[in-house]
Short mmCIF file of C-alpha atoms and ligand atoms in Angstrom, two decimals:
data_model
loop_
_atom_site.label_atom_id
_atom_site.label_comp_id
_atom_site.label_asym_id
_atom_site.label_seq_id
_atom_site.Cartn_x
_atom_site.Cartn_y
_atom_site.Cartn_z
CA MET A 650 -20.26 -17.83 -23.86
CA LYS A 651 -19.28 -20.91 -21.83
CA LYS A 652 -16.20 -22.53 -20.29
CA ASP A 653 -13.45 -23.47 -22.81
CA ASP A 654 -14.85 -21.14 -25.53
CA VAL A 655 -12.15 -19.18 -27.35
CA ILE A 656 -13.29 -15.59 -27.87
CA GLN A 657 -11.92 -12.45 -29.47
CA LEU A 658 -11.58 -9.50 -27.07
CA LYS A 659 -10.42 -5.90 -26.94
CA ILE A 660 -8.92 -4.93 -23.56
CA GLU A 661 -10.49 -1.66 -22.35
CA ASP A 662 -9.50 -1.38 -18.70
CA ILE A 663 -7.45 -2.92 -15.90
CA SER A 664 -9.06 -4.25 -12.70
CA SER A 665 -8.03 -3.31 -9.20
CA GLU A 666 -5.96 -6.51 -9.10
CA GLY A 667 -4.20 -5.81 -12.40
CA LEU A 668 -6.20 -8.05 -14.74
CA GLY A 669 -7.13 -6.73 -18.20
CA ILE A 670 -10.90 -6.27 -18.74
CA GLY A 671 -12.77 -6.72 -22.02
CA HIS A 672 -16.48 -7.17 -22.72
CA GLN A 673 -18.33 -9.97 -24.48
CA GLU A 674 -22.09 -10.39 -24.63
CA GLY A 675 -22.42 -7.55 -22.11
CA MET A 676 -20.24 -9.39 -19.60
CA ALA A 677 -16.87 -8.34 -18.20
CA VAL A 678 -14.09 -10.83 -19.02
CA PHE A 679 -10.90 -10.62 -16.89
CA VAL A 680 -7.65 -11.69 -18.60
CA LYS A 681 -4.20 -11.73 -16.98
CA ASP A 682 -1.08 -10.45 -18.82
CA THR A 683 -2.92 -7.99 -21.03
CA VAL A 684 -2.62 -4.24 -21.52
CA ILE A 685 -5.33 -1.65 -22.28
CA GLY A 686 -5.62 -1.50 -26.09
CA ASP A 687 -4.58 -5.13 -26.76
CA GLU A 688 -6.71 -7.16 -29.17
CA ILE A 689 -6.52 -10.79 -28.18
CA THR A 690 -8.06 -14.21 -28.25
CA ALA A 691 -8.77 -15.68 -24.84
CA LYS A 692 -9.97 -19.06 -23.63
CA ILE A 693 -12.72 -18.89 -20.99
CA ILE A 694 -11.44 -20.71 -17.90
CA LYS A 695 -14.10 -19.72 -15.37
CA MET A 696 -17.70 -18.53 -15.79
CA LYS A 697 -19.64 -16.57 -13.18
CA LYS A 698 -23.15 -15.13 -13.42
CA THR A 699 -22.12 -11.63 -14.45
CA TYR A 700 -18.45 -11.97 -15.39
CA ALA A 701 -15.86 -14.47 -16.59
CA PHE A 702 -12.12 -15.17 -16.48
CA GLY A 703 -10.13 -15.91 -19.60
CA ARG A 704 -6.56 -17.01 -20.36
CA LEU A 705 -4.60 -15.11 -22.97
CA MET A 706 -4.15 -17.32 -26.05
CA GLU A 707 -2.99 -15.03 -28.84
CA LEU A 708 -2.08 -11.38 -29.10
CA LEU A 709 -3.78 -10.40 -32.38
CA SER A 710 -2.84 -6.75 -32.25
CA PRO A 711 -0.70 -5.46 -29.37
CA SER A 712 -1.59 -2.18 -27.66
CA PRO A 713 0.60 0.79 -28.68
CA ASP A 714 1.36 1.10 -24.94
CA ARG A 715 2.97 -2.35 -24.73
CA VAL A 716 6.65 -2.54 -23.75
CA GLU A 717 9.02 -5.41 -22.96
CA PRO A 718 9.11 -5.81 -19.14
CA VAL A 719 12.48 -4.92 -17.60
CA CYS A 720 12.31 -7.86 -15.19
CA PRO A 721 12.66 -11.36 -16.70
CA VAL A 722 10.09 -12.84 -14.27
CA ALA A 723 7.56 -9.98 -14.46
CA ARG A 724 4.85 -12.23 -15.92
CA GLN A 725 5.04 -14.99 -13.31
CA CYS A 726 5.74 -12.79 -10.29
CA GLY A 727 2.78 -11.42 -8.34
CA GLY A 728 4.65 -8.27 -7.32
CA CYS A 729 4.18 -6.18 -10.48
CA GLN A 730 1.03 -5.99 -12.60
CA LEU A 731 1.77 -3.24 -15.11
CA GLN A 732 5.37 -3.79 -16.25
CA ALA A 733 4.21 -4.58 -19.79
CA MET A 734 2.64 -1.10 -19.97
CA ASP A 735 4.64 1.97 -20.88
CA TYR A 736 5.09 4.25 -17.80
CA PRO A 737 3.23 7.29 -19.24
CA ALA A 738 0.33 4.93 -20.08
CA GLN A 739 0.38 3.63 -16.49
CA LEU A 740 0.00 7.20 -15.25
CA ARG A 741 -2.88 7.89 -17.65
CA PHE A 742 -4.59 4.67 -16.54
CA LYS A 743 -4.27 5.62 -12.85
CA GLU A 744 -5.53 9.16 -13.36
CA ASN A 745 -8.53 7.81 -15.29
CA LYS A 746 -9.25 5.25 -12.61
CA VAL A 747 -9.53 7.99 -9.98
CA LYS A 748 -11.68 10.12 -12.27
CA ASN A 749 -13.99 7.22 -13.22
CA ASN A 750 -14.51 6.17 -9.61
CA LEU A 751 -15.29 9.74 -8.57
CA MET A 752 -17.83 9.92 -11.40
CA ARG A 753 -19.31 6.41 -11.20
CA ILE A 754 -19.34 5.82 -7.43
CA GLY A 755 -19.14 9.39 -6.12
CA GLY A 756 -21.59 10.84 -8.62
CA PHE A 757 -19.41 13.90 -9.28
CA PRO A 758 -20.08 15.48 -12.70
CA GLU A 759 -17.27 15.36 -15.26
CA GLY A 760 -17.24 19.17 -15.51
CA VAL A 761 -16.50 19.52 -11.79
CA LEU A 762 -13.71 16.93 -11.97
CA GLU A 763 -12.11 18.60 -14.95
CA ARG A 764 -11.93 21.81 -12.91
CA VAL A 765 -10.57 20.29 -9.66
CA MET A 766 -8.34 17.46 -10.86
CA GLU A 767 -4.64 18.26 -11.24
CA PRO A 768 -2.14 16.12 -13.17
CA ILE A 769 -0.98 12.92 -11.46
CA ILE A 770 2.42 13.13 -9.75
CA GLY A 771 4.59 10.47 -11.41
CA MET A 772 8.23 9.44 -10.97
CA LYS A 773 11.20 10.36 -13.14
CA ASN A 774 12.67 6.92 -12.62
CA PRO A 775 9.89 4.41 -11.85
CA PHE A 776 12.26 1.58 -10.81
CA ARG A 777 14.35 0.82 -7.68
CA TYR A 778 12.05 2.97 -5.56
CA ARG A 779 11.09 0.59 -2.73
CA ASN A 780 12.83 1.08 0.63
CA LYS A 781 11.47 -2.21 1.98
CA ALA A 782 11.47 -5.76 0.62
CA GLN A 783 10.12 -8.94 2.16
CA PHE A 784 11.54 -12.05 0.52
CA PRO A 785 9.92 -15.40 1.35
CA ILE A 786 12.50 -18.23 1.66
CA GLY A 787 11.67 -21.73 0.45
CA THR A 788 12.95 -24.85 -1.27
CA ASP A 789 12.46 -25.80 -4.92
CA ARG A 790 11.68 -29.29 -6.27
CA GLU A 791 15.38 -30.20 -6.38
CA GLY A 792 15.78 -29.19 -2.74
CA ARG A 793 17.67 -25.96 -3.47
CA LEU A 794 17.02 -22.87 -1.38
CA VAL A 795 15.06 -20.16 -3.18
CA ALA A 796 14.19 -16.57 -2.28
CA GLY A 797 12.02 -14.14 -4.16
CA PHE A 798 8.35 -13.30 -4.46
CA TYR A 799 5.11 -15.22 -4.59
CA ALA A 800 3.51 -15.86 -7.98
CA GLY A 801 0.14 -14.07 -8.17
CA HIS A 802 -2.51 -15.55 -5.81
CA THR A 803 -0.31 -18.55 -4.92
CA HIS A 804 2.39 -19.40 -2.43
CA CYS A 805 4.85 -20.59 -5.10
CA ILE A 806 8.12 -18.69 -4.74
CA ILE A 807 9.60 -17.22 -7.93
CA ASP A 808 13.38 -17.26 -7.36
CA ASN A 809 14.57 -13.69 -7.85
CA HIS A 810 17.18 -11.98 -5.68
CA ASP A 811 17.28 -8.67 -7.49
CA CYS A 812 13.77 -7.23 -7.82
CA VAL A 813 13.94 -4.17 -10.07
CA LEU A 814 11.65 -2.23 -7.73
CA GLY A 815 13.97 -2.74 -4.76
CA VAL A 816 17.40 -1.42 -3.86
CA LYS A 817 20.55 -3.03 -5.27
CA GLU A 818 21.71 -3.91 -1.73
CA ASN A 819 18.96 -6.55 -1.39
CA GLU A 820 20.77 -8.99 -3.65
CA GLU A 821 24.00 -9.19 -1.67
CA ILE A 822 22.17 -9.43 1.65
CA LEU A 823 20.06 -12.32 0.36
CA GLU A 824 23.13 -14.12 -1.01
CA ILE A 825 24.81 -13.85 2.40
CA VAL A 826 21.74 -15.19 4.22
CA LEU A 827 21.22 -18.08 1.76
CA ASP A 828 24.92 -18.95 1.84
CA HIS A 829 24.83 -19.01 5.63
CA MET A 830 21.81 -21.32 5.51
CA ARG A 831 23.59 -23.69 3.08
CA ARG A 832 26.80 -23.78 5.12
CA CYS A 833 25.04 -24.39 8.42
CA ARG A 834 22.40 -26.68 6.88
CA ILE A 835 19.52 -24.52 7.99
CA ASP A 836 16.18 -25.40 6.38
CA ALA A 837 13.70 -23.00 4.93
CA TYR A 838 10.27 -23.02 6.54
CA ASP A 839 7.65 -25.11 4.75
CA GLU A 840 4.17 -23.72 5.32
CA ARG A 841 2.45 -27.02 4.46
CA THR A 842 4.25 -29.03 7.13
CA GLY A 843 5.03 -26.18 9.52
CA ARG A 844 8.66 -27.47 9.65
CA GLY A 845 11.92 -25.69 8.83
CA LEU A 846 13.35 -22.50 10.30
CA VAL A 847 13.76 -19.46 8.03
CA ARG A 848 10.50 -17.93 6.75
CA HIS A 849 11.24 -14.45 5.40
CA VAL A 850 14.04 -11.94 5.10
CA MET A 851 12.82 -8.37 5.45
CA ILE A 852 15.20 -5.61 4.39
CA ARG A 853 14.71 -1.88 4.95
CA CYS A 854 17.06 0.71 3.52
CA GLY A 855 16.95 4.41 4.43
CA TYR A 856 16.78 6.53 1.29
CA HIS A 857 18.55 9.56 2.76
CA THR A 858 20.57 7.87 5.51
CA GLY A 859 21.60 4.64 3.72
CA GLN A 860 20.95 2.82 7.01
CA ILE A 861 20.08 -0.84 6.54
CA MET A 862 17.93 -3.08 8.72
CA VAL A 863 17.88 -6.84 8.14
CA CYS A 864 15.12 -8.73 9.88
CA LEU A 865 15.14 -12.55 9.69
CA VAL A 866 11.74 -14.05 10.38
CA ILE A 867 12.19 -17.51 11.83
CA ASN A 868 10.02 -20.35 13.07
CA GLY A 869 12.02 -20.70 16.27
CA LYS A 870 14.04 -18.73 18.78
CA LYS A 871 17.60 -19.03 17.51
CA LEU A 872 19.53 -19.37 14.29
CA PRO A 873 22.62 -21.65 14.20
CA GLU A 874 25.93 -19.70 14.18
CA GLU A 875 24.26 -16.32 14.56
CA SER A 876 27.55 -14.52 15.22
CA LEU A 877 29.01 -15.79 11.94
CA LEU A 878 26.09 -14.38 9.99
CA VAL A 879 26.37 -11.08 11.87
CA GLN A 880 30.08 -10.92 11.04
CA ARG A 881 29.37 -11.20 7.33
CA LEU A 882 26.37 -8.87 7.24
CA THR A 883 28.12 -6.12 9.20
CA ARG A 884 30.81 -5.89 6.52
CA LEU A 885 28.20 -4.27 4.28
CA PRO A 886 28.24 -0.46 4.36
CA GLY A 887 25.20 1.07 6.05
CA MET A 888 24.32 -1.96 8.19
CA THR A 889 22.54 -0.52 11.25
CA SER A 890 20.27 -3.14 12.69
CA ILE A 891 20.07 -6.95 12.52
CA VAL A 892 16.98 -8.41 14.13
CA ILE A 893 15.49 -11.87 14.58
CA ASN A 894 11.70 -11.88 14.44
CA ILE A 895 10.05 -14.94 15.93
CA ASN A 896 6.98 -16.22 14.13
CA ARG A 897 5.93 -19.76 15.03
CA GLU A 898 2.31 -19.43 13.94
CA ASN A 899 0.81 -21.14 10.94
CA THR A 900 -0.23 -17.87 9.28
CA ASN A 901 0.13 -15.66 6.21
CA VAL A 902 1.11 -12.73 8.40
CA ILE A 903 4.81 -12.24 7.80
CA LEU A 904 6.04 -10.83 11.09
CA GLY A 905 5.53 -12.37 14.50
CA ARG A 906 5.14 -10.34 17.68
CA GLU A 907 8.53 -10.91 19.28
CA ASN A 908 11.81 -9.35 18.12
CA ARG A 909 15.32 -10.14 19.36
CA LEU A 910 18.11 -7.76 18.51
CA LEU A 911 21.16 -9.56 17.09
CA TRP A 912 23.31 -6.55 16.39
CA GLY A 913 23.18 -2.73 16.29
CA ARG A 914 20.08 -0.69 17.03
CA GLU A 915 16.46 -1.77 17.38
CA TYR A 916 15.41 0.61 14.66
CA MET A 917 16.74 2.29 11.53
CA GLU A 918 16.31 5.96 10.66
CA ASP A 919 15.33 7.98 7.65
CA PHE A 920 14.22 11.51 6.81
CA ILE A 921 11.10 12.83 5.14
CA GLY A 922 11.80 16.49 4.46
CA ASP A 923 13.75 17.62 7.53
CA ILE A 924 11.96 15.34 9.99
CA LYS A 925 13.89 12.29 11.16
CA TYR A 926 11.94 9.09 11.79
CA GLN A 927 12.97 6.01 13.75
CA ILE A 928 11.39 2.92 12.25
CA SER A 929 11.02 -0.39 14.11
CA PRO A 930 10.68 -3.71 12.27
CA ARG A 931 6.90 -3.90 12.75
CA SER A 932 5.97 -0.26 12.07
CA PHE A 933 4.16 0.85 8.92
CA TYR A 934 6.30 3.22 6.89
CA GLN A 935 5.61 4.41 3.33
CA VAL A 936 7.65 2.26 0.90
CA ASN A 937 8.36 4.87 -1.76
CA PRO A 938 10.48 7.61 -0.16
CA VAL A 939 10.75 9.81 -3.26
CA GLN A 940 6.97 9.94 -3.73
CA THR A 941 6.23 10.16 0.00
CA GLU A 942 7.95 13.55 0.12
CA LYS A 943 5.76 14.73 -2.75
CA LEU A 944 2.65 13.22 -1.14
CA TYR A 945 3.26 14.85 2.24
CA GLY A 946 4.26 18.11 0.54
CA THR A 947 0.88 18.10 -1.22
CA VAL A 948 -0.94 17.33 2.06
CA LEU A 949 0.84 20.29 3.66
CA GLU A 950 -0.08 22.55 0.75
CA PHE A 951 -3.74 21.43 0.81
CA ALA A 952 -3.88 21.89 4.60
CA GLY A 953 -2.93 25.58 4.09
CA LEU A 954 -1.56 26.08 7.62
CA ASN A 955 -0.48 29.45 9.05
CA GLY A 956 0.99 28.26 12.35
CA SER A 957 -2.01 28.58 14.66
CA GLU A 958 -4.40 25.82 13.57
CA THR A 959 -5.63 22.81 15.48
CA VAL A 960 -5.19 19.76 13.26
CA TRP A 961 -6.43 16.15 13.72
CA ASP A 962 -4.51 13.45 11.83
CA LEU A 963 -6.67 10.30 11.76
CA TYR A 964 -5.12 6.89 10.93
CA CYS A 965 -1.74 8.44 11.66
CA GLY A 966 0.53 5.33 11.73
CA ILE A 967 3.88 6.31 13.30
CA GLY A 968 2.80 9.95 13.11
CA THR A 969 4.64 10.73 9.88
CA ILE A 970 2.06 13.20 8.58
CA SER A 971 1.36 14.58 12.08
CA LEU A 972 5.02 15.53 12.59
CA PHE A 973 5.33 16.83 9.04
CA LEU A 974 2.42 19.21 9.76
CA ALA A 975 3.34 20.04 13.38
CA LYS A 976 6.02 22.58 12.47
CA GLN A 977 3.41 24.74 10.77
CA ALA A 978 0.42 24.16 13.05
CA GLY A 979 -0.61 25.26 16.54
CA LYS A 980 -1.43 21.76 17.76
CA VAL A 981 -1.69 18.35 16.10
CA TYR A 982 -3.59 15.32 17.45
CA GLY A 983 -2.97 11.88 15.94
CA VAL A 984 -5.18 8.77 16.22
CA GLU A 985 -4.02 5.25 15.33
CA ILE A 986 -5.15 1.71 16.13
CA VAL A 987 -1.69 0.04 16.49
CA PRO A 988 -0.12 0.73 19.93
CA GLU A 989 3.49 0.13 18.73
CA ALA A 990 3.02 2.71 15.99
CA ILE A 991 1.91 5.27 18.58
CA ALA A 992 4.99 4.43 20.68
CA ASP A 993 7.13 5.19 17.59
CA ALA A 994 5.12 8.36 16.96
CA LYS A 995 5.75 9.66 20.49
CA ARG A 996 9.46 8.83 20.31
CA ASN A 997 9.76 10.52 16.92
CA ALA A 998 7.98 13.65 18.17
CA ALA A 999 10.41 13.91 21.09
CA ALA A 1000 13.48 13.17 18.92
CA ASN A 1001 12.49 16.05 16.62
CA GLY A 1002 11.76 18.40 19.54
CA LEU A 1003 8.09 18.75 18.58
CA GLY A 1004 6.07 19.47 21.74
CA ASN A 1005 2.78 20.41 20.07
CA VAL A 1006 1.65 16.90 19.13
CA GLU A 1007 -0.46 14.43 21.09
CA PHE A 1008 -1.33 10.86 20.12
CA TYR A 1009 -4.23 8.54 21.00
CA VAL A 1010 -4.34 4.77 20.55
CA GLY A 1011 -7.67 3.42 19.35
CA LYS A 1012 -10.05 3.08 16.45
CA ALA A 1013 -10.77 6.41 14.79
CA GLU A 1014 -14.48 5.49 14.80
CA ASP A 1015 -14.36 5.14 18.62
CA VAL A 1016 -11.84 7.79 19.66
CA LEU A 1017 -13.17 10.71 17.62
CA PRO A 1018 -16.91 10.43 18.55
CA GLU A 1019 -15.97 9.76 22.19
CA LYS A 1020 -13.65 12.80 22.42
CA TYR A 1021 -16.25 14.95 20.69
CA ARG A 1022 -18.98 13.87 23.11
CA THR A 1023 -16.95 14.16 26.31
CA GLU A 1024 -14.52 16.99 25.53
CA GLY A 1025 -16.17 18.84 22.65
CA ILE A 1026 -12.96 18.69 20.60
CA ARG A 1027 -12.67 20.93 17.54
CA ALA A 1028 -10.40 21.25 14.52
CA ASP A 1029 -9.50 23.80 11.87
CA VAL A 1030 -8.15 21.09 9.61
CA ILE A 1031 -8.66 17.31 9.64
CA VAL A 1032 -6.30 15.03 7.71
CA ILE A 1033 -7.38 11.42 7.14
CA ASP A 1034 -5.38 8.56 5.62
CA PRO A 1035 -7.50 5.43 6.18
CA PRO A 1036 -6.80 1.87 5.00
CA ARG A 1037 -8.40 0.62 1.76
CA LYS A 1038 -11.85 0.16 3.23
CA GLY A 1039 -12.11 3.90 3.83
CA CYS A 1040 -13.83 5.66 6.75
CA GLN A 1041 -16.63 4.28 8.85
CA LYS A 1042 -19.75 6.40 9.12
CA PRO A 1043 -19.18 7.53 12.77
CA VAL A 1044 -15.85 9.06 11.67
CA LEU A 1045 -17.47 10.98 8.81
CA ASP A 1046 -20.40 12.08 11.00
CA THR A 1047 -18.16 13.37 13.77
CA MET A 1048 -15.96 15.20 11.26
CA VAL A 1049 -19.06 16.93 9.92
CA LYS A 1050 -20.09 17.91 13.46
CA MET A 1051 -16.60 19.25 14.20
CA ALA A 1052 -17.00 21.38 11.05
CA PRO A 1053 -13.32 22.01 10.19
CA ASP A 1054 -12.71 24.60 7.45
CA ARG A 1055 -10.69 22.07 5.46
CA ILE A 1056 -10.49 18.29 5.22
CA VAL A 1057 -7.51 16.69 3.48
CA TYR A 1058 -8.30 13.10 2.50
CA VAL A 1059 -5.37 10.83 1.55
CA SER A 1060 -6.66 7.60 0.03
CA CYS A 1061 -5.16 4.37 -1.27
CA ASP A 1062 -8.46 3.20 -2.81
CA SER A 1063 -10.31 5.65 -5.01
CA ALA A 1064 -13.55 3.62 -4.84
CA THR A 1065 -14.01 4.01 -1.08
CA LEU A 1066 -12.67 7.57 -1.42
CA ALA A 1067 -15.47 8.34 -3.89
CA ARG A 1068 -18.09 6.92 -1.50
CA ASP A 1069 -16.78 8.97 1.46
CA LEU A 1070 -16.42 12.18 -0.58
CA ALA A 1071 -20.00 11.89 -1.82
CA TYR A 1072 -21.12 11.67 1.79
CA LEU A 1073 -19.04 14.65 2.95
CA CYS A 1074 -20.18 16.70 -0.04
CA GLY A 1075 -23.77 15.87 0.91
CA CYS A 1076 -23.01 17.46 4.30
CA GLY A 1077 -21.81 20.91 3.28
CA TYR A 1078 -18.29 20.25 1.92
CA GLU A 1079 -17.08 20.90 -1.61
CA LEU A 1080 -14.21 19.42 -3.66
CA GLU A 1081 -11.53 22.02 -4.21
CA ARG A 1082 -8.46 20.09 -5.36
CA VAL A 1083 -7.85 16.46 -6.32
CA ARG A 1084 -4.43 15.06 -7.14
CA ALA A 1085 -3.35 11.48 -7.70
CA THR A 1086 0.18 10.41 -6.78
CA ASP A 1087 1.93 7.33 -8.12
CA MET A 1088 3.35 5.64 -5.04
CA PHE A 1089 3.58 2.21 -6.72
CA PRO A 1090 4.90 2.36 -10.30
CA MET A 1091 4.42 -1.07 -12.06
CA GLY A 1092 1.68 -1.92 -9.54
CA CYS A 1093 -1.98 -1.07 -10.10
CA HIS A 1094 -2.78 0.86 -6.92
CA VAL A 1095 -2.96 4.63 -6.88
CA GLU A 1096 -2.89 7.15 -4.04
CA THR A 1097 -5.13 10.24 -4.17
CA ILE A 1098 -5.04 13.46 -2.15
CA VAL A 1099 -8.20 15.56 -1.94
CA LYS A 1100 -8.85 18.98 -0.45
CA LEU A 1101 -12.41 19.62 0.74
CA VAL A 1102 -13.60 23.02 1.96
CA ARG A 1103 -16.66 23.73 4.07
CA LYS A 1104 -19.34 25.68 2.25
CA SER A 1105 -22.34 25.40 4.54
CA ASN A 1106 -23.78 23.52 7.49
CA ARG A 1107 -26.64 22.19 5.46
CA LYS A 1108 -27.04 18.46 5.26
CA SER A 1109 -28.54 17.10 2.07
CA LYS A 1110 -31.54 14.82 2.47
CA LEU A 1111 -29.91 12.04 0.50
CA ASN A 1112 -28.22 9.45 2.66
CA THR A 1113 -25.47 8.85 0.16
CA TYR A 1114 -23.30 6.65 2.36
CA VAL A 1115 -25.89 3.90 2.65
CA LYS A 1116 -26.87 4.13 -0.99
CA LEU A 1117 -23.27 3.86 -2.13
CA SER A 1118 -22.26 1.13 0.23
CA LEU A 1119 -24.46 -1.18 -1.83
CA ASP A 1120 -22.30 -0.34 -4.81
CA MET A 1121 -19.28 -1.09 -2.70
CA GLU A 1122 -20.51 -4.55 -1.79
CA ASP A 1123 -20.69 -5.29 -5.47
CA TYR A 1124 -17.24 -3.88 -5.95
CA TYR A 1125 -15.69 -6.02 -3.22
CA ARG A 1126 -17.54 -9.13 -4.40
CA ILE A 1127 -15.90 -8.81 -7.79
CA LYS A 1128 -12.53 -8.10 -6.22
CA ASN A 1129 -12.73 -11.19 -4.01
CA ALA A 1130 -13.82 -13.33 -6.94
CA GLU A 1131 -10.72 -12.19 -8.82
CA GLY A 1132 -8.63 -13.32 -5.88
CA ASP A 1133 -10.34 -16.71 -5.94
CA ALA A 1134 -9.66 -17.39 -9.59
CA LYS A 1135 -6.43 -19.30 -9.90
CA ILE A 1136 -4.89 -18.44 -13.22
CA GLU A 1137 -1.70 -20.11 -14.21
N1 SAH B 2094 -0.68 8.28 7.67
C1 SAH B 2094 0.26 7.22 7.91
C2 SAH B 2094 -0.33 5.81 7.88
C3 SAH B 2094 -1.39 5.51 6.87
S1 SAH B 2094 -1.77 3.80 6.67
C4 SAH B 2094 1.45 7.32 6.95
O1 SAH B 2094 1.40 8.05 5.96
O2 SAH B 2094 2.47 6.67 7.20
C5 SAH B 2094 -3.28 3.63 7.56
C6 SAH B 2094 -3.11 3.48 9.05
O3 SAH B 2094 -4.41 3.33 9.63
C7 SAH B 2094 -2.30 2.25 9.50
O4 SAH B 2094 -1.26 2.68 10.34
C8 SAH B 2094 -3.33 1.40 10.27
O5 SAH B 2094 -2.76 0.71 11.37
C9 SAH B 2094 -4.33 2.43 10.74
N2 SAH B 2094 -5.71 1.98 11.01
C10 SAH B 2094 -6.39 0.98 10.40
N3 SAH B 2094 -7.66 0.95 10.84
C11 SAH B 2094 -7.79 1.94 11.76
C12 SAH B 2094 -8.89 2.41 12.57
N4 SAH B 2094 -10.09 1.85 12.51
N5 SAH B 2094 -8.67 3.47 13.38
C13 SAH B 2094 -7.44 4.06 13.43
N6 SAH B 2094 -6.37 3.65 12.69
C14 SAH B 2094 -6.55 2.60 11.87
#
C-alpha cells in the first residue's frame, strides 16, 4: 500500500476523533465520512509507519446503520462526527467502545464486564440538547459576515446559524448581532492578521429557567453603539445577561480573562435536580442538561449515601456534583484547579443553603496527598471526574491510602479510565457497576460512570499504571496524528 493507491475497505470501527477505521495489509486505515459497516473504496492520502489515512471515493455497499444527516452541513462541519449513523447504532458503538477499552487497556475479562456493565443511558430526542454554543464570527471570500462552526481540524468557518444540536434561540440572537455589525460597519476578527473586532458569540440558555446569557468576545474594549445592540437583544424573552469578554491575544482559546457587563446580571442560572446553579461566562458547566441530571442521578445512586458519610469530590468544577451529593452526605470536600470555578462553587453552596461543603483550589495531585500527609484526611466515598487525561498516580495512590469503601469514577475518556481502573483494582478495589451515558449525541465522545468497592487492603505486585501508560503513549500518538492529517 502506498500514497495515491485506491483500495477496497470495510469499515469496522470509529476512532476517538470520529474517523472510520478499516484494515488493509494489517494496517489501520482512517477514512472520514464513513460509518461502521460501510464497504468503500478509498484513496490513500497519507502513509505512516503503522497506519494510513484515506479519502472516501465510492460507497460500494452502505452500512445498514447509515441515515441521511439532519443538518445540511453535517459533512463539512467539525462539530458532529456521527450524524450519518442511526442513533441506536451510535449508542451501540459507544457502549462497545467502553467495553473494548476496559478489556484491551484495562485487562478486565469479558465475563466480568458482562456482569457489571449496564445498558448505556441514551436520549429520547438526540437533537437540540446543547445549552451552550460558541459561534466564531468571520468574513467569507466575498467579504460577507459569516457565523457558524469550524470545519474539522481547520479554522474555516462553515456558515450555519441554526445548529441542530443547539437551542432555537441561537439563530435569532446571531442574526441580531450580525445585523448590528453590518449596520455599524463592525469587522469580524481575522486571526491571520490579528485585525478586526468581533471574535466569537457565546450563548448559554438555561434548560429549566429559560434564562439567556449572550457573551460577545471582542478584540478590543468596546463595541460601537453598544446600547443599540442591548436594546434589540433585550426584546428577546429570557434575556438575563449580556457580557463583553475582552480577548486581545493571538490564541485559539475562545474567552479572554476580562469581562464587562453590558446589561443584566453577571451570571445566568439553571437547575440540576432541585439545586440552583449560578453560572459565569468562564465557568465549566455540563452542556447537556437532560443527560446531566441522569449522570448525576447515577453518581448519587452509585455513591449509596445515608446522610452521614464524608465525601471527597475531586476535579469538582463549580461544585455541581458536590452540591448534588451534599444533601445526602455528612460532609463534602471539593477540589478544583480553576479559582473562578471554586468562587462559583462557594457562592452556589451558600445560595442553596448548604453548609456542609468545603472547597479547595489546587491540583488534585497536590492537594490530596498534602492534606493526607498533614491532616490525615479520610473519606467514606470518593467521587472523581477528571479531564480526558485521567488521574495522575499521586491521586490514585492517596485514594488507595485513604481506603474509602466506595469510589465513583466519572470519566470522559474510557481509555484513561481503563488504565486508572486497572491500577485501583490492583490495589484492593473491585468493579461493581459500570454505566455509559451519552452526553454528546452525534459526537463520538462517551461518558462513563463506574462504581468501585473496596475488597481488601492487599496491593498486587503488578505495577499496572506504569505498564499501561506505555499503551497510552501509543494511543495518544495515534490521536495526535489524526489531528495532524488535514483531510478535505
Ligand atoms: N465535576 C464537574 C467538572 C468536571 S470537568 C462537573 O460535572 O461539572 C473536570 C474539571 O477538572 C474541570 O473543572 C477542570 O478545571 C478540572 N481540573 C483539570 N485538571 C485538574 C487537576 N489537576 N486538579 C484538579 N482539577 C483539575
